[in-house]
mmCIF file of C-alpha atoms in Angstrom:
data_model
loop_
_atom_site.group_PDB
_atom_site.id
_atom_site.type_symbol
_atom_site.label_atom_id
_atom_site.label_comp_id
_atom_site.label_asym_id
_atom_site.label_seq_id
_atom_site.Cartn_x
_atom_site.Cartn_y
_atom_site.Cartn_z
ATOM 1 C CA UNK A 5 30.027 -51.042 -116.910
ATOM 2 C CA UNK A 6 31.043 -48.814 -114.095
ATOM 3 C CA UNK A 7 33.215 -45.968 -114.645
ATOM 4 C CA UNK A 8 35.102 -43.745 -112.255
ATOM 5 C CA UNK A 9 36.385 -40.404 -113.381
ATOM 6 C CA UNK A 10 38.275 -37.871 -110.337
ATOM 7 C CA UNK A 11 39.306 -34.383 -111.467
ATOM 8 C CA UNK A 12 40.110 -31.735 -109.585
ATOM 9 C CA UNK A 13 43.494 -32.133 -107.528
ATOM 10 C CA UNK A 14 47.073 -30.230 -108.293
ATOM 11 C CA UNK A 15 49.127 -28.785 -105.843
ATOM 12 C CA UNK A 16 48.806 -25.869 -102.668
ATOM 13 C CA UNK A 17 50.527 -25.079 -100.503
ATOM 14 C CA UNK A 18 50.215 -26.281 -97.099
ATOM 15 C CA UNK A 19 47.132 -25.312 -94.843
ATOM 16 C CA UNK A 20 45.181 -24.535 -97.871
ATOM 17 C CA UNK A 21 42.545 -26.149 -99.427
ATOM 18 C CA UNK A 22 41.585 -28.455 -101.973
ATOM 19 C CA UNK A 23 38.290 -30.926 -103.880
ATOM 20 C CA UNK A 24 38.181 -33.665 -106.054
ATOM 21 C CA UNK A 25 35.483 -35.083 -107.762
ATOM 22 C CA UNK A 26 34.790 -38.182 -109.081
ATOM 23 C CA UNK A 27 31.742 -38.969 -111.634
ATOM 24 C CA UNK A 28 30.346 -42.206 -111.036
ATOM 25 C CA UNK A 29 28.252 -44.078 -113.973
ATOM 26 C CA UNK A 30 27.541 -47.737 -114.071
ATOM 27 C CA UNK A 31 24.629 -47.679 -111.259
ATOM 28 C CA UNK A 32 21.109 -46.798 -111.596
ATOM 29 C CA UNK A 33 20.373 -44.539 -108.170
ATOM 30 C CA UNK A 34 19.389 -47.685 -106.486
ATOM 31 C CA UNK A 35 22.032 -49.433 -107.042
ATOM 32 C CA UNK A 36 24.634 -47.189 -105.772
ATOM 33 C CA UNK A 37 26.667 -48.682 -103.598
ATOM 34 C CA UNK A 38 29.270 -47.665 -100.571
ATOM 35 C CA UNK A 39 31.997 -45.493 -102.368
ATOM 36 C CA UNK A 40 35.143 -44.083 -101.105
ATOM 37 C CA UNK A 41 38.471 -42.171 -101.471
ATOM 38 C CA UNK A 42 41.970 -43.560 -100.854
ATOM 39 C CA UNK A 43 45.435 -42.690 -101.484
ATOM 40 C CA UNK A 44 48.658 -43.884 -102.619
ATOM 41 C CA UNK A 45 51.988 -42.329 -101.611
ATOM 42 C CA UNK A 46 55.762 -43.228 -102.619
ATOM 43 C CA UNK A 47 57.120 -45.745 -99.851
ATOM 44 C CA UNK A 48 53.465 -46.048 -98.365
ATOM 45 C CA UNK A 49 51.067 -48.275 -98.136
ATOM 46 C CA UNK A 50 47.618 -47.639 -100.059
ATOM 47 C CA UNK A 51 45.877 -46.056 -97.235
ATOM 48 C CA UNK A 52 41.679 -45.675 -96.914
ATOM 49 C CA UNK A 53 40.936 -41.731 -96.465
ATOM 50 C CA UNK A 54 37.240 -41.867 -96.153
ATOM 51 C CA UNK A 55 33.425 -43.579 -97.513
ATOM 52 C CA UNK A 56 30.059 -42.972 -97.428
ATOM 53 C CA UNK A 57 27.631 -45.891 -97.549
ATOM 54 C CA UNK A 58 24.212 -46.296 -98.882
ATOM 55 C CA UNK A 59 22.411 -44.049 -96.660
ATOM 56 C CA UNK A 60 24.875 -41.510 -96.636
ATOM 57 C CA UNK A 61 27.057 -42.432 -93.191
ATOM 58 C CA UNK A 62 30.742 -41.169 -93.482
ATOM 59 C CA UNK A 63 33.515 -43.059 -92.008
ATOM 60 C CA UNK A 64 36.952 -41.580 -92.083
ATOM 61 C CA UNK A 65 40.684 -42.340 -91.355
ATOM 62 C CA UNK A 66 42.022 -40.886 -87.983
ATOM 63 C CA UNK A 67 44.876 -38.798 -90.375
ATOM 64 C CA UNK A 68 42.143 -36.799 -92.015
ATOM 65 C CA UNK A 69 39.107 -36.790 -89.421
ATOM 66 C CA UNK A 70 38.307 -32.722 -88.917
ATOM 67 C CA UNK A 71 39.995 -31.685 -92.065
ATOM 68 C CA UNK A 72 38.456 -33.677 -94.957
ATOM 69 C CA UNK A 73 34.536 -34.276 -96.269
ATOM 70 C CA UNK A 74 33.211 -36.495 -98.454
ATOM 71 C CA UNK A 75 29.885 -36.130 -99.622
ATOM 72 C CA UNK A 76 27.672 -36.897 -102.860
ATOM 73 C CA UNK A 77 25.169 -34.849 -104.882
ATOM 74 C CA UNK A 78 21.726 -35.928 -105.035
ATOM 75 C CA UNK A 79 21.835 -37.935 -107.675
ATOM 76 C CA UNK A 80 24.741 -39.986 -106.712
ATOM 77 C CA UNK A 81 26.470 -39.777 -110.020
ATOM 78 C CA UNK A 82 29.436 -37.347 -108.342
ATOM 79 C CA UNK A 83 31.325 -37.607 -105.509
ATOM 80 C CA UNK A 84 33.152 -35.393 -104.009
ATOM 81 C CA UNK A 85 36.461 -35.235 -101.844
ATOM 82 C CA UNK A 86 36.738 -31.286 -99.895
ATOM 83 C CA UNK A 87 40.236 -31.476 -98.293
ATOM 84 C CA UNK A 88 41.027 -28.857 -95.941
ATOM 85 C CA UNK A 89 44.306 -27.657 -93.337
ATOM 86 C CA UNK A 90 46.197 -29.645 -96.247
ATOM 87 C CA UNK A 91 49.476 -31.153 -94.493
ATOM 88 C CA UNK A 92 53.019 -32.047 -96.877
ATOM 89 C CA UNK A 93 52.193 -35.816 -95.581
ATOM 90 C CA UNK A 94 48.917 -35.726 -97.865
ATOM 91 C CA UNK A 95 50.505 -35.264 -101.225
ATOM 92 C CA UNK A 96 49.649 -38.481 -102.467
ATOM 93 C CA UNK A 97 47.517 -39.823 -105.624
ATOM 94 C CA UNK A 98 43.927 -39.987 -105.157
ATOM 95 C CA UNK A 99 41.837 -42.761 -106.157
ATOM 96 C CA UNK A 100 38.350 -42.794 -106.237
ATOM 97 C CA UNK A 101 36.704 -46.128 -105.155
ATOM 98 C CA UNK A 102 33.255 -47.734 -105.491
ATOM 99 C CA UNK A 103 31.728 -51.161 -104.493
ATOM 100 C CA UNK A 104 29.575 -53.913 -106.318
ATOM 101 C CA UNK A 105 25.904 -53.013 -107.075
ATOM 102 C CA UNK A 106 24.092 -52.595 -103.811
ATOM 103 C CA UNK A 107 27.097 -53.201 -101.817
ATOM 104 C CA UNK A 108 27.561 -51.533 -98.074
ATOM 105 C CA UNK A 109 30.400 -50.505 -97.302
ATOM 106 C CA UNK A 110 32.754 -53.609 -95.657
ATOM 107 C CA UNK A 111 33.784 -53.441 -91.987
ATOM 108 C CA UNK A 112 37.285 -53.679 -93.902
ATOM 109 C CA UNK A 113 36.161 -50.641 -96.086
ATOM 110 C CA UNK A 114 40.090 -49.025 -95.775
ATOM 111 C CA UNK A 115 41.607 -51.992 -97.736
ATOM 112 C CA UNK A 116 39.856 -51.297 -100.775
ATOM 113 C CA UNK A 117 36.758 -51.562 -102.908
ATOM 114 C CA UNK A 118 35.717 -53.500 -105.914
ATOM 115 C CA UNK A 119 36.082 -50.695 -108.553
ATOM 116 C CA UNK A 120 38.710 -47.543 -109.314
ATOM 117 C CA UNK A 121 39.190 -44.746 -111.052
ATOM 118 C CA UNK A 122 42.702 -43.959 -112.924
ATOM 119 C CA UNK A 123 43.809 -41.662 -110.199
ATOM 120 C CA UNK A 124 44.898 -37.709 -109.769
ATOM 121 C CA UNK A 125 47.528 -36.268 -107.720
ATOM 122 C CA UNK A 126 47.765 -33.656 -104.793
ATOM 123 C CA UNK A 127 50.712 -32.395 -104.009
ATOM 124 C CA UNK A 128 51.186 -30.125 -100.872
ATOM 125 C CA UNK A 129 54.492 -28.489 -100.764
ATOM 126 C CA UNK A 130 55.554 -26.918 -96.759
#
């Protein structure tokens, strides 16, 4: 059964800096698939921050590119979410995101994956 915990989050102020992470069980190493961060904001869409696939390639959105990393320890049980130059239009809630067993990551990867965790929130006041 996979199971997607985030912690971290809470609130800064803006410019600062802020990381989430997100332990992943469910998947033997191999198995890992393409996993991912999105967000959810009042009045807004759900919007696709950022993945890393199988071997480790990052994709992100255009609204975070230069400020935010995503990146995975080495035994792919944790991901992680290292937001910096944090902007007022971030404050969102964060949802960590994984794929089915062996999946890549879809060319569609920003309109969701197959699995989610219950969410945190990030609030970045001006």
């Amino acid at each position: 059964q996979v199971q997607l915990v985030e912690s971290g989050g809470g609130s800064v102020q803006s410019g600062g800096s802020l990381s989430l992470s997100c332990r992943v069980s469910g998947y033997t190493y191999h198995e890992t698939p393409c996993m991912g961060w999105f967000r959810d904001a009042p009045g807004k869409e759900l919007e696709g921050v950022t993945v890393i696939d199988r071997n480790g390639v990052t994709t992100y959105a255009d609204s975070v590119k230069g400020r935010f990393v995503i990146s995975q320890d080495n035994t792919k049980e944790t991901l992680y979410l290292t937001m910096n130059g944090l902007k007022p239009e971030d404050t969102a809630t964060y949802y960590c995101a994984a794929g089915r067993p062996y999946a890549g990551c879809p060319p569609a990867w920003d309109h969701g994956l197959d699995y989610w965790g219950q969410g945190i929130q990030v609030t970045v006041s001006s």
